[in-house]
Amino acid sequence: MDHSRRHFIKKSLSGMAGLSLATTMPGSLQAMSAKVSANDSLNVGLIGCKGMGFYDLEDHLKQPGIKCVALCDVDKNILESRAADVKEMTGAKPKLYRDFRRLIENKDIDIVIIGTPDHWHCLPMVMACQEGKDVYVEKPLANSIEECNIMAEAANKYNRVVQVGQQQRSGKHWKEAIDVIHSGRLGEIRKVHFWCNFFYGAGPKAVPDKSVPEGVDYDMWLGPAPKKPFNPNRFHGSWRMFWDYGGGLQTDWGVHLIDMGLWALNITEPPKSVTAMGGNFAAGDRACETADTQTTMFEFNNFHLTWDHNGGIQTGPYNRNYGIAFIGEKGTIVADRSNWVLNPEEQDGKKRMENIPRHESDGKAHINHVENFVECVKTREKPACDIETARRAAMFTHLGNISYRTGKKIYYDKQKNTFPYNPEANDYLAPIYRNPWELPKI
Ligand SMILES: NC(=O)c1ccc[n+]([C@@H]2O[C@H](COP(=O)([O-])OP(=O)(O)OC[C@H]3O[C@@H](n4cnc5c(N)ncnc54)[C@H](O)[C@@H]3O)[C@@H](O)[C@H]2O)c1
């Protein structure tokens, strides 16, 4: 958005009450201040530059009118090399930050992309919303159910457009599969089965703790997570196998795949119960706290959802290492990011439904997802993976992990945000933030 216009609106509104803009601005005025014309250019700042965050930024830069004005990372080596990448791609050097709060304060920024590990999604996202930015935040929405709830409250209260990185929601072939299911052609769906077998899900080979690498602000990398000695396995990339920062394959891939099942079956509420079992059964001396092997069952009245992951191996059902089977009376659709196929049921030599040819992905889910977000920033429409959609998918995956960690069949009361019959499960609803960080209050 044009900077002087944003500045004028902010100044006149905050002058009215002499209070912080975020707490005083009524919803309609907020929406007005956020209205961006289709021709406006939008300035983006990225927090967390190494992996997916940078990929998100690259696709943002392919959209008309988008400029990258700032990058933030706690690892100076990554920050500098990504700054050079941006300079090469755009010809301009962005402002560089080591502390994300300074980036969020930058009044020139309209959109914040958050590509940090999962334990570092909630605070920057909430702060960005409070500063009037729109946010593209990576999945899973957060590393706990309570953080997800807080983020949803923040997006709603501050009237922000928030897209979450579950890009299947913008994938053409996924939509086509979901349309077939919604049409009823598969008959009643009795089960949706998700699976995911990846080598990385068993964690890397264990190595001893080391001194913090030069140029890394490790205390800031840990942020609200407990203080621990530095270990390369609990850092870039492989942090996802440690509870303080991620939830293993159950959350990492769970949100992507389970989201498709929730969409297909129009599920908006938590399951009746969740039962998970598993352990760390993969061969070798691995650095992995989360379960490398896990099966989770989500119970509903007339169908159920089943999840299965096996880290350390890479073959799976229907000859796919990961995927979804939507199992109906008349046929089963088997889908992954590349394509989907229909396996029609046959009885006494008679097919129960017409065949549907295999549908290939056009490979554009991610760029479509980013395009959809930028469009929604301009129109103030709800994006393809809005905060509620992401909160729901994350909730399912966290419930799976909570059942695994307590060893109990759990019953979640969403209204009261509690486990009435499993008091021990309540301990997993929210993390305890390490000083000086505090779980945001909205
Ligand atoms: N949508 C997808 O398909 C997809 C794919 C991969 C990863 N992801 C998600 O993207 C996020 C990042 O994953 P990744 O694999 O790129 O991780 P990564 O470890 O490769 O990169 C994370 C970056 O964040 C930086 N960082 C950490 N704390 C920071 C802080 N406080 N301030 C600024 N920078 C900080 C790290 O130094 C690192 O550069 C995760 O939430 C992950 O689940 C999504």
CSV table of C-alpha atoms and ligand atoms in Angstrom, one decimal:
chain,number,residue,atom,x,y,z
A,1,MET,CA,0.0,0.0,0.0
A,2,ASP,CA,1.1,3.5,-0.6
A,3,HIS,CA,3.1,4.5,2.4
A,4,SER,CA,1.9,8.0,2.9
A,5,ARG,CA,-1.8,6.8,2.7
A,6,ARG,CA,-1.2,4.1,5.3
A,7,HIS,CA,0.7,6.7,7.5
A,8,PHE,CA,-2.1,9.3,7.2
A,9,ILE,CA,-4.8,6.8,8.2
A,10,LYS,CA,-2.8,5.5,11.1
A,11,LYS,CA,-1.9,8.9,12.3
A,12,SER,CA,-5.4,10.4,12.2
A,13,LEU,CA,-7.0,7.3,13.9
A,14,SER,CA,-4.4,6.9,16.6
A,15,GLY,CA,-4.6,10.6,17.4
A,16,MET,CA,-8.3,10.2,18.2
A,17,ALA,CA,-7.8,8.3,21.4
A,18,GLY,CA,-4.1,8.6,22.0
A,19,LEU,CA,-4.1,4.8,22.4
A,20,SER,CA,-2.4,2.1,20.4
A,21,LEU,CA,-3.9,1.7,17.0
A,22,ALA,CA,-4.4,-2.0,17.3
A,23,THR,CA,-6.6,-1.7,20.4
A,24,THR,CA,-8.6,1.3,19.3
A,25,MET,CA,-9.5,0.8,15.7
A,26,PRO,CA,-13.1,-0.3,15.0
A,27,GLY,CA,-13.4,-3.2,12.6
A,28,SER,CA,-14.9,-1.3,9.7
A,29,LEU,CA,-12.2,1.4,9.8
A,30,GLN,CA,-9.6,-1.3,10.1
A,31,ALA,CA,-11.0,-2.8,6.9
A,32,MET,CA,-11.0,0.6,5.3
A,33,SER,CA,-7.4,1.2,6.2
A,34,ALA,CA,-6.4,-2.1,4.8
A,35,LYS,CA,-8.2,-1.7,1.5
A,36,VAL,CA,-5.6,-1.8,-1.2
A,37,SER,CA,-6.4,-1.0,-4.8
A,38,ALA,CA,-5.6,-3.6,-7.4
A,39,ASN,CA,-2.8,-1.3,-8.8
A,40,ASP,CA,-1.1,-0.7,-5.5
A,41,SER,CA,2.3,-2.2,-5.0
A,42,LEU,CA,2.8,-4.3,-1.8
A,43,ASN,CA,5.9,-4.5,0.2
A,44,VAL,CA,6.9,-7.9,1.7
A,45,GLY,CA,9.1,-8.8,4.6
A,46,LEU,CA,10.2,-12.4,5.2
A,47,ILE,CA,11.0,-13.8,8.7
A,48,GLY,CA,12.9,-17.1,8.6
A,49,CYS,CA,14.8,-17.3,5.3
A,50,LYS,CA,16.4,-20.7,4.9
A,51,GLY,CA,13.9,-23.1,3.5
A,52,MET,CA,10.2,-22.9,2.8
A,53,GLY,CA,10.0,-19.2,3.8
A,54,PHE,CA,12.3,-18.3,0.9
A,55,TYR,CA,10.3,-20.5,-1.5
A,56,ASP,CA,7.2,-18.6,-0.4
A,57,LEU,CA,9.0,-15.3,-1.1
A,58,GLU,CA,10.1,-16.4,-4.5
A,59,ASP,CA,6.5,-17.1,-5.6
A,60,HIS,CA,5.4,-13.7,-4.0
A,61,LEU,CA,8.0,-12.0,-6.2
A,62,LYS,CA,6.4,-13.5,-9.3
A,63,GLN,CA,3.2,-11.6,-8.5
A,64,PRO,CA,2.8,-8.2,-10.1
A,65,GLY,CA,3.6,-5.2,-7.8
A,66,ILE,CA,5.2,-7.2,-5.0
A,67,LYS,CA,8.6,-6.0,-3.7
A,68,CYS,CA,10.8,-7.6,-1.1
A,69,VAL,CA,11.9,-4.8,1.2
A,70,ALA,CA,13.1,-6.8,4.3
A,71,LEU,CA,14.5,-10.1,5.4
A,72,CYS,CA,15.0,-11.3,8.9
A,73,ASP,CA,16.9,-14.4,10.2
A,74,VAL,CA,18.7,-15.3,13.4
A,75,ASP,CA,21.4,-16.9,11.3
A,76,LYS,CA,23.7,-14.3,9.8
A,77,ASN,CA,25.1,-16.7,7.2
A,78,ILE,CA,21.6,-17.5,5.9
A,79,LEU,CA,20.5,-13.9,6.0
A,80,GLU,CA,23.4,-12.7,4.0
A,81,SER,CA,23.2,-15.4,1.4
A,82,ARG,CA,19.4,-14.8,1.0
A,83,ALA,CA,20.0,-11.1,0.7
A,84,ALA,CA,22.3,-11.8,-2.2
A,85,ASP,CA,19.7,-14.0,-3.8
A,86,VAL,CA,17.1,-11.3,-3.5
A,87,LYS,CA,19.5,-8.7,-5.0
A,88,GLU,CA,20.2,-11.0,-7.9
A,89,MET,CA,16.5,-11.7,-8.5
A,90,THR,CA,15.2,-8.1,-8.1
A,91,GLY,CA,18.2,-5.8,-8.4
A,92,ALA,CA,17.4,-4.3,-5.0
A,93,LYS,CA,18.9,-5.2,-1.6
A,94,PRO,CA,16.3,-5.6,1.2
A,95,LYS,CA,16.8,-4.2,4.7
A,96,LEU,CA,18.2,-6.9,7.0
A,97,TYR,CA,17.2,-7.7,10.5
A,98,ARG,CA,18.2,-10.2,13.1
A,99,ASP,CA,15.3,-9.4,15.4
A,100,PHE,CA,11.8,-10.0,13.9
A,101,ARG,CA,10.2,-7.3,16.1
A,102,ARG,CA,12.2,-4.7,14.3
A,103,LEU,CA,11.0,-6.0,10.9
A,104,ILE,CA,7.4,-6.0,12.0
A,105,GLU,CA,7.8,-2.3,13.2
A,106,ASN,CA,8.9,-1.3,9.7
A,107,LYS,CA,6.0,0.9,8.5
A,108,ASP,CA,6.8,0.3,4.9
A,109,ILE,CA,5.9,-3.4,5.1
A,110,ASP,CA,2.3,-4.5,4.1
A,111,ILE,CA,2.8,-8.3,4.1
A,112,VAL,CA,4.9,-10.5,6.5
A,113,ILE,CA,5.8,-14.0,5.4
A,114,ILE,CA,6.7,-16.3,8.4
A,115,GLY,CA,8.9,-19.2,7.5
A,116,THR,CA,10.3,-19.9,10.9
A,117,PRO,CA,10.1,-23.3,12.7
A,118,ASP,CA,6.7,-24.1,14.1
A,119,HIS,CA,7.4,-23.0,17.7
A,120,TRP,CA,8.1,-19.5,16.3
A,121,HIS,CA,4.9,-18.9,14.3
A,122,CYS,CA,2.5,-17.6,17.0
A,123,LEU,CA,4.3,-14.6,18.4
A,124,PRO,CA,5.5,-13.0,15.1
A,125,MET,CA,2.1,-13.7,13.5
A,126,VAL,CA,0.2,-12.0,16.3
A,127,MET,CA,2.6,-9.1,16.4
A,128,ALA,CA,2.3,-8.6,12.7
A,129,CYS,CA,-1.5,-8.6,12.9
A,130,GLN,CA,-1.3,-6.0,15.7
A,131,GLU,CA,0.8,-3.8,13.5
A,132,GLY,CA,-1.8,-4.0,10.7
A,133,LYS,CA,0.2,-6.3,8.4
A,134,ASP,CA,-1.4,-9.2,6.4
A,135,VAL,CA,0.4,-12.5,6.9
A,136,TYR,CA,1.4,-15.6,4.9
A,137,VAL,CA,2.4,-18.0,7.7
A,138,GLU,CA,3.7,-21.5,7.1
A,139,LYS,CA,2.0,-24.6,8.3
A,140,PRO,CA,1.2,-26.1,10.8
A,141,LEU,CA,-0.4,-23.0,12.0
A,142,ALA,CA,1.4,-23.4,15.4
A,143,ASN,CA,3.0,-26.0,17.6
A,144,SER,CA,0.0,-26.3,20.0
A,145,ILE,CA,-3.7,-26.0,20.0
A,146,GLU,CA,-3.7,-23.0,22.2
A,147,GLU,CA,-1.3,-21.0,20.1
A,148,CYS,CA,-3.5,-21.8,17.1
A,149,ASN,CA,-6.5,-20.4,19.0
A,150,ILE,CA,-4.7,-17.2,19.9
A,151,MET,CA,-3.6,-16.7,16.3
A,152,ALA,CA,-7.2,-17.2,15.0
A,153,GLU,CA,-8.4,-14.6,17.5
A,154,ALA,CA,-5.7,-12.2,16.5
A,155,ALA,CA,-6.5,-12.5,12.7
A,156,ASN,CA,-10.2,-11.9,13.5
A,157,LYS,CA,-9.7,-9.1,16.0
A,158,TYR,CA,-7.3,-7.1,13.8
A,159,ASN,CA,-9.1,-7.9,10.6
A,160,ARG,CA,-6.1,-9.3,8.8
A,161,VAL,CA,-5.9,-11.5,5.7
A,162,VAL,CA,-4.0,-14.6,6.8
A,163,GLN,CA,-3.1,-17.4,4.4
A,164,VAL,CA,-1.6,-20.5,5.8
A,165,GLY,CA,0.9,-22.6,3.8
A,166,GLN,CA,-1.4,-25.6,3.2
A,167,GLN,CA,-1.1,-25.1,-0.6
A,168,GLN,CA,-3.1,-28.2,-1.5
A,169,ARG,CA,-6.2,-25.9,-0.9
A,170,SER,CA,-5.1,-24.1,-4.2
A,171,GLY,CA,-4.2,-27.2,-6.2
A,172,LYS,CA,-6.4,-27.8,-9.2
A,173,HIS,CA,-6.3,-31.6,-9.1
A,174,TRP,CA,-7.1,-31.7,-5.4
A,175,LYS,CA,-10.2,-29.5,-6.1
A,176,GLU,CA,-11.2,-31.9,-8.8
A,177,ALA,CA,-10.9,-34.9,-6.5
A,178,ILE,CA,-12.9,-33.1,-3.8
A,179,ASP,CA,-15.6,-32.2,-6.3
A,180,VAL,CA,-16.0,-35.8,-7.3
A,181,ILE,CA,-16.4,-36.8,-3.6
A,182,HIS,CA,-18.8,-33.9,-2.9
A,183,SER,CA,-20.9,-35.0,-6.0
A,184,GLY,CA,-21.6,-38.3,-4.2
A,185,ARG,CA,-20.3,-40.4,-7.1
A,186,LEU,CA,-18.2,-42.6,-4.7
A,187,GLY,CA,-21.3,-43.2,-2.5
A,188,GLU,CA,-21.0,-42.9,1.2
A,189,ILE,CA,-17.4,-42.4,2.3
A,190,ARG,CA,-16.7,-44.7,5.2
A,191,LYS,CA,-13.1,-44.0,5.8
A,192,VAL,CA,-10.4,-41.6,4.7
A,193,HIS,CA,-6.9,-43.1,5.2
A,194,PHE,CA,-3.7,-40.9,5.2
A,195,TRP,CA,-0.2,-42.2,5.2
A,196,CYS,CA,3.2,-40.8,5.0
A,197,ASN,CA,6.5,-42.7,4.9
A,198,PHE,CA,9.6,-40.6,4.6
A,199,PHE,CA,13.2,-41.3,5.5
A,200,TYR,CA,13.6,-38.0,7.3
A,201,GLY,CA,10.7,-38.9,9.7
A,202,ALA,CA,13.1,-41.1,11.7
A,203,GLY,CA,15.4,-38.2,12.4
A,204,PRO,CA,19.1,-37.8,11.4
A,205,LYS,CA,21.9,-39.8,12.9
A,206,ALA,CA,22.5,-38.7,16.5
A,207,VAL,CA,25.6,-36.4,17.0
A,208,PRO,CA,27.0,-34.8,20.2
A,209,ASP,CA,26.1,-31.3,21.3
A,210,LYS,CA,28.4,-28.6,19.8
A,211,SER,CA,29.2,-25.0,20.3
A,212,VAL,CA,26.8,-22.6,18.6
A,213,PRO,CA,27.9,-21.8,15.0
A,214,GLU,CA,29.5,-18.4,14.3
A,215,GLY,CA,26.9,-15.8,13.3
A,216,VAL,CA,23.9,-17.7,14.9
A,217,ASP,CA,21.8,-16.0,17.6
A,218,TYR,CA,20.8,-19.3,19.2
A,219,ASP,CA,18.9,-17.8,22.1
A,220,MET,CA,16.6,-16.1,19.6
A,221,TRP,CA,16.3,-19.3,17.6
A,222,LEU,CA,15.1,-21.0,20.7
A,223,GLY,CA,12.9,-18.1,21.6
A,224,PRO,CA,10.0,-19.2,23.8
A,225,ALA,CA,11.2,-22.9,23.8
A,226,PRO,CA,13.2,-24.3,26.8
A,227,LYS,CA,16.9,-23.5,27.0
A,228,LYS,CA,18.9,-26.5,25.6
A,229,PRO,CA,22.5,-27.0,24.6
A,230,PHE,CA,23.1,-26.5,20.9
A,231,ASN,CA,22.9,-29.6,18.8
A,232,PRO,CA,22.9,-29.5,14.9
A,233,ASN,CA,20.0,-32.0,14.9
A,234,ARG,CA,17.8,-29.7,16.9
A,235,PHE,CA,18.4,-26.9,14.5
A,236,HIS,CA,17.9,-26.1,10.8
A,237,GLY,CA,15.6,-28.5,9.1
A,238,SER,CA,15.6,-31.4,11.6
A,239,TRP,CA,14.1,-29.4,14.5
A,240,ARG,CA,10.7,-30.9,13.4
A,241,MET,CA,11.6,-34.2,15.2
A,242,PHE,CA,11.7,-32.5,18.6
A,243,TRP,CA,8.6,-31.6,20.6
A,244,ASP,CA,9.8,-28.2,21.7
A,245,TYR,CA,9.8,-27.0,18.1
A,246,GLY,CA,7.6,-29.4,16.0
A,247,GLY,CA,5.4,-32.5,16.1
A,248,GLY,CA,7.2,-35.0,13.7
A,249,LEU,CA,5.4,-36.4,10.7
A,250,GLN,CA,2.0,-36.2,12.4
A,251,THR,CA,2.0,-32.5,12.2
A,252,ASP,CA,4.5,-31.8,9.5
A,253,TRP,CA,2.7,-33.8,6.8
A,254,GLY,CA,-0.5,-34.3,8.9
A,255,VAL,CA,-1.8,-30.8,8.3
A,256,HIS,CA,-1.3,-31.1,4.5
A,257,LEU,CA,-3.1,-34.5,4.1
A,258,ILE,CA,-5.7,-34.4,6.9
A,259,ASP,CA,-6.8,-31.0,5.7
A,260,MET,CA,-7.9,-32.7,2.4
A,261,GLY,CA,-10.0,-35.3,4.4
A,262,LEU,CA,-11.7,-32.5,6.4
A,263,TRP,CA,-12.5,-30.7,3.2
A,264,ALA,CA,-13.8,-33.8,1.4
A,265,LEU,CA,-16.1,-34.7,4.3
A,266,ASN,CA,-17.0,-31.2,5.3
A,267,ILE,CA,-15.7,-31.8,8.8
A,268,THR,CA,-15.8,-28.7,11.0
A,269,GLU,CA,-15.8,-30.1,14.5
A,270,PRO,CA,-13.3,-32.3,16.4
A,271,PRO,CA,-13.7,-36.1,16.3
A,272,LYS,CA,-15.5,-38.0,19.1
A,273,SER,CA,-12.3,-39.5,20.2
A,274,VAL,CA,-8.7,-39.8,19.2
A,275,THR,CA,-6.5,-42.9,19.7
A,276,ALA,CA,-2.8,-43.0,18.7
A,277,MET,CA,-0.1,-45.5,19.3
A,278,GLY,CA,3.5,-45.7,18.1
A,279,GLY,CA,7.1,-45.3,19.1
A,280,ASN,CA,10.6,-44.9,17.9
A,281,PHE,CA,11.2,-48.2,16.2
A,282,ALA,CA,13.4,-47.2,13.2
A,283,ALA,CA,16.8,-48.8,12.9
A,284,GLY,CA,20.0,-46.9,13.8
A,285,ASP,CA,21.0,-44.4,16.4
A,286,ARG,CA,18.6,-41.6,15.6
A,287,ALA,CA,18.0,-38.1,16.9
A,288,CYS,CA,14.2,-38.1,17.1
A,289,GLU,CA,11.9,-37.4,20.1
A,290,THR,CA,8.6,-37.5,18.1
A,291,ALA,CA,7.3,-40.9,17.1
A,292,ASP,CA,9.0,-42.3,13.9
A,293,THR,CA,6.2,-44.8,13.7
A,294,GLN,CA,2.6,-43.8,14.5
A,295,THR,CA,-1.0,-44.8,13.8
A,296,THR,CA,-3.8,-42.5,14.8
A,297,MET,CA,-7.6,-43.1,14.6
A,298,PHE,CA,-10.1,-40.2,14.6
A,299,GLU,CA,-13.6,-41.5,15.5
A,300,PHE,CA,-16.8,-40.1,14.0
A,301,ASN,CA,-20.3,-41.6,13.9
A,302,ASN,CA,-20.6,-42.9,10.4
A,303,PHE,CA,-17.0,-43.0,9.2
A,304,HIS,CA,-13.5,-42.6,10.6
A,305,LEU,CA,-10.2,-41.1,9.6
A,306,THR,CA,-7.0,-43.1,10.0
A,307,TRP,CA,-3.4,-41.8,9.9
A,308,ASP,CA,-0.3,-43.9,9.6
A,309,HIS,CA,3.3,-42.8,9.3
A,310,ASN,CA,6.6,-44.6,9.2
A,311,GLY,CA,9.8,-42.6,9.2
A,312,GLY,CA,13.0,-44.2,7.9
A,313,ILE,CA,11.2,-46.0,5.1
A,314,GLN,CA,9.9,-44.7,1.8
A,315,THR,CA,7.4,-47.2,0.4
A,316,GLY,CA,3.7,-47.3,1.1
A,317,PRO,CA,0.2,-48.4,0.2
A,318,TYR,CA,-1.0,-48.1,-3.5
A,319,ASN,CA,2.8,-47.8,-4.4
A,320,ARG,CA,2.9,-44.3,-3.0
A,321,ASN,CA,5.2,-43.3,-0.1
A,322,TYR,CA,2.5,-40.8,1.0
A,323,GLY,CA,-1.1,-40.2,0.0
A,324,ILE,CA,-4.8,-40.3,0.8
A,325,ALA,CA,-7.4,-43.0,0.1
A,326,PHE,CA,-10.9,-41.6,0.1
A,327,ILE,CA,-12.8,-44.9,0.5
A,328,GLY,CA,-16.4,-44.9,-0.7
A,329,GLU,CA,-19.0,-47.6,-1.3
A,330,LYS,CA,-18.7,-47.4,-5.0
A,331,GLY,CA,-15.0,-46.5,-5.4
A,332,THR,CA,-11.8,-45.3,-3.8
A,333,ILE,CA,-9.9,-42.2,-4.9
A,334,VAL,CA,-6.2,-42.4,-4.2
A,335,ALA,CA,-4.4,-39.0,-4.3
A,336,ASP,CA,-1.1,-37.4,-3.7
A,337,ARG,CA,0.5,-34.1,-4.8
A,338,SER,CA,1.2,-35.6,-8.3
A,339,ASN,CA,-2.1,-37.0,-9.3
A,340,TRP,CA,-5.2,-39.0,-8.3
A,341,VAL,CA,-6.7,-42.2,-9.6
A,342,LEU,CA,-10.1,-43.8,-9.1
A,343,ASN,CA,-10.3,-47.5,-8.2
A,344,PRO,CA,-14.0,-48.3,-8.9
A,345,GLU,CA,-15.6,-51.1,-6.9
A,346,GLU,CA,-16.7,-54.2,-8.9
A,347,GLN,CA,-19.1,-56.9,-7.8
A,348,ASP,CA,-20.2,-59.9,-9.9
A,349,GLY,CA,-18.3,-58.5,-12.9
A,350,LYS,CA,-20.2,-55.2,-12.7
A,351,LYS,CA,-18.6,-51.9,-12.0
A,352,ARG,CA,-20.4,-49.9,-9.3
A,353,MET,CA,-19.5,-46.6,-10.9
A,354,GLU,CA,-18.3,-45.2,-14.2
A,355,ASN,CA,-14.5,-44.9,-14.4
A,356,ILE,CA,-12.9,-41.5,-14.2
A,357,PRO,CA,-9.5,-41.1,-15.9
A,358,ARG,CA,-6.4,-40.3,-13.8
A,359,HIS,CA,-6.0,-36.6,-13.0
A,360,GLU,CA,-2.5,-35.1,-13.1
A,361,SER,CA,-1.4,-32.2,-11.0
A,362,ASP,CA,-0.5,-29.0,-13.0
A,363,GLY,CA,2.3,-28.4,-10.4
A,364,LYS,CA,0.9,-24.9,-9.7
A,365,ALA,CA,-0.6,-25.4,-6.2
A,366,HIS,CA,2.0,-23.3,-4.4
A,367,ILE,CA,2.1,-20.4,-6.8
A,368,ASN,CA,-1.7,-20.4,-7.0
A,369,HIS,CA,-1.8,-20.3,-3.2
A,370,VAL,CA,0.4,-17.2,-3.2
A,371,GLU,CA,-1.5,-15.6,-6.0
A,372,ASN,CA,-4.8,-16.2,-4.1
A,373,PHE,CA,-3.3,-14.6,-1.0
A,374,VAL,CA,-2.1,-11.5,-2.8
A,375,GLU,CA,-5.4,-11.2,-4.5
A,376,CYS,CA,-7.2,-11.4,-1.1
A,377,VAL,CA,-4.9,-8.8,0.4
A,378,LYS,CA,-6.3,-6.5,-2.3
A,379,THR,CA,-9.9,-7.5,-2.1
A,380,ARG,CA,-10.1,-8.4,1.7
A,381,GLU,CA,-11.7,-11.7,0.7
A,382,LYS,CA,-11.1,-14.9,2.7
A,383,PRO,CA,-8.1,-16.8,1.3
A,384,ALA,CA,-8.1,-20.4,0.3
A,385,CYS,CA,-6.5,-21.7,3.5
A,386,ASP,CA,-7.8,-19.1,6.0
A,387,ILE,CA,-7.0,-19.2,9.6
A,388,GLU,CA,-10.0,-21.4,10.6
A,389,THR,CA,-9.2,-24.0,8.0
A,390,ALA,CA,-5.6,-24.1,9.2
A,391,ARG,CA,-6.6,-24.1,12.9
A,392,ARG,CA,-8.9,-27.1,12.3
A,393,ALA,CA,-6.3,-29.2,10.5
A,394,ALA,CA,-3.6,-28.3,13.1
A,395,MET,CA,-6.0,-29.3,15.9
A,396,PHE,CA,-6.5,-32.8,14.5
A,397,THR,CA,-2.8,-33.3,14.2
A,398,HIS,CA,-2.1,-32.0,17.7
A,399,LEU,CA,-4.8,-34.3,19.1
A,400,GLY,CA,-3.0,-37.2,17.4
A,401,ASN,CA,0.2,-36.3,19.1
A,402,ILE,CA,-1.5,-35.7,22.5
A,403,SER,CA,-3.1,-39.1,22.4
A,404,TYR,CA,0.3,-40.6,21.5
A,405,ARG,CA,2.1,-38.7,24.3
A,406,THR,CA,-0.4,-39.6,27.0
A,407,GLY,CA,-0.9,-43.1,25.8
A,408,LYS,CA,-4.7,-42.6,26.1
A,409,LYS,CA,-7.8,-42.5,24.0
A,410,ILE,CA,-8.7,-38.8,24.4
A,411,TYR,CA,-11.9,-36.8,24.2
A,412,TYR,CA,-11.5,-33.2,23.4
A,413,ASP,CA,-14.1,-30.5,24.3
A,414,LYS,CA,-13.5,-27.7,21.8
A,415,GLN,CA,-15.9,-25.3,23.4
A,416,LYS,CA,-14.2,-25.5,26.8
A,417,ASN,CA,-10.8,-26.2,25.2
A,418,THR,CA,-10.1,-29.1,27.6
A,419,PHE,CA,-10.0,-32.9,27.9
A,420,PRO,CA,-12.7,-33.5,30.5
A,421,TYR,CA,-11.8,-37.2,30.9
A,422,ASN,CA,-8.1,-37.0,30.4
A,423,PRO,CA,-6.6,-34.3,32.8
A,424,GLU,CA,-3.1,-35.3,31.8
A,425,ALA,CA,-3.8,-34.3,28.2
A,426,ASN,CA,-4.5,-30.7,29.3
A,427,ASP,CA,-0.8,-30.2,29.9
A,428,TYR,CA,-0.2,-30.5,26.2
A,429,LEU,CA,-2.7,-27.8,25.1
A,430,ALA,CA,-0.2,-24.9,25.4
A,431,PRO,CA,3.5,-24.6,25.7
A,432,ILE,CA,5.1,-22.8,28.7
A,433,TYR,CA,7.0,-19.9,27.2
A,434,ARG,CA,10.5,-19.2,28.4
A,435,ASN,CA,11.2,-15.8,29.8
A,436,PRO,CA,11.1,-13.1,28.6
A,437,TRP,CA,8.6,-14.4,26.0
A,438,GLU,CA,5.0,-14.7,26.9
A,439,LEU,CA,2.1,-16.4,25.2
A,440,PRO,CA,0.2,-13.5,23.6
A,441,LYS,CA,-3.1,-12.4,25.0
A,442,ILE,CA,-5.6,-11.0,22.5
B,1,LIG,N1,4.1,-25.6,2.9
B,1,LIG,C1,5.0,-26.6,2.8
B,1,LIG,O1,4.9,-27.4,1.9
B,1,LIG,C2,6.2,-26.6,3.7
B,1,LIG,C3,7.4,-27.3,3.3
B,1,LIG,C4,8.4,-27.2,4.2
B,1,LIG,C5,8.3,-26.5,5.4
B,1,LIG,N2,7.2,-25.9,5.7
B,1,LIG,C6,7.1,-25.1,7.0
B,1,LIG,O2,7.9,-23.9,6.9
B,1,LIG,C7,8.5,-23.6,8.1
B,1,LIG,C8,10.0,-23.6,8.0
B,1,LIG,O3,10.5,-24.8,7.7
B,1,LIG,P1,11.9,-25.0,7.0
B,1,LIG,O4,12.0,-26.5,6.7
B,1,LIG,O5,12.1,-24.0,6.0
B,1,LIG,O6,12.9,-24.7,8.3
B,1,LIG,P2,14.4,-24.3,8.2
B,1,LIG,O7,15.0,-24.7,9.5
B,1,LIG,O8,15.0,-24.8,7.0
B,1,LIG,O9,14.3,-22.7,8.1
B,1,LIG,C9,13.8,-21.9,9.2
B,1,LIG,C10,14.6,-20.6,9.2
B,1,LIG,O10,14.0,-19.8,10.2
B,1,LIG,C11,15.1,-19.1,10.9
B,1,LIG,N3,14.7,-18.7,12.2
B,1,LIG,C12,14.4,-19.4,13.3
B,1,LIG,N4,14.0,-18.7,14.3
B,1,LIG,C13,13.9,-17.4,13.9
B,1,LIG,C14,13.5,-16.2,14.4
B,1,LIG,N5,13.1,-16.1,15.7
B,1,LIG,N6,13.6,-15.1,13.7
B,1,LIG,C15,14.0,-15.1,12.4
B,1,LIG,N7,14.4,-16.3,11.8
B,1,LIG,C16,14.4,-17.4,12.5
B,1,LIG,C17,16.2,-20.1,10.9
B,1,LIG,O11,17.5,-19.6,11.1
B,1,LIG,C18,16.1,-20.7,9.5
B,1,LIG,O12,16.8,-19.9,8.5
B,1,LIG,C19,8.0,-24.7,9.1
B,1,LIG,O13,6.8,-24.2,9.8
B,1,LIG,C20,7.6,-25.8,8.2
B,1,LIG,O14,6.6,-26.7,8.7
B,1,LIG,C21,6.1,-25.9,4.9
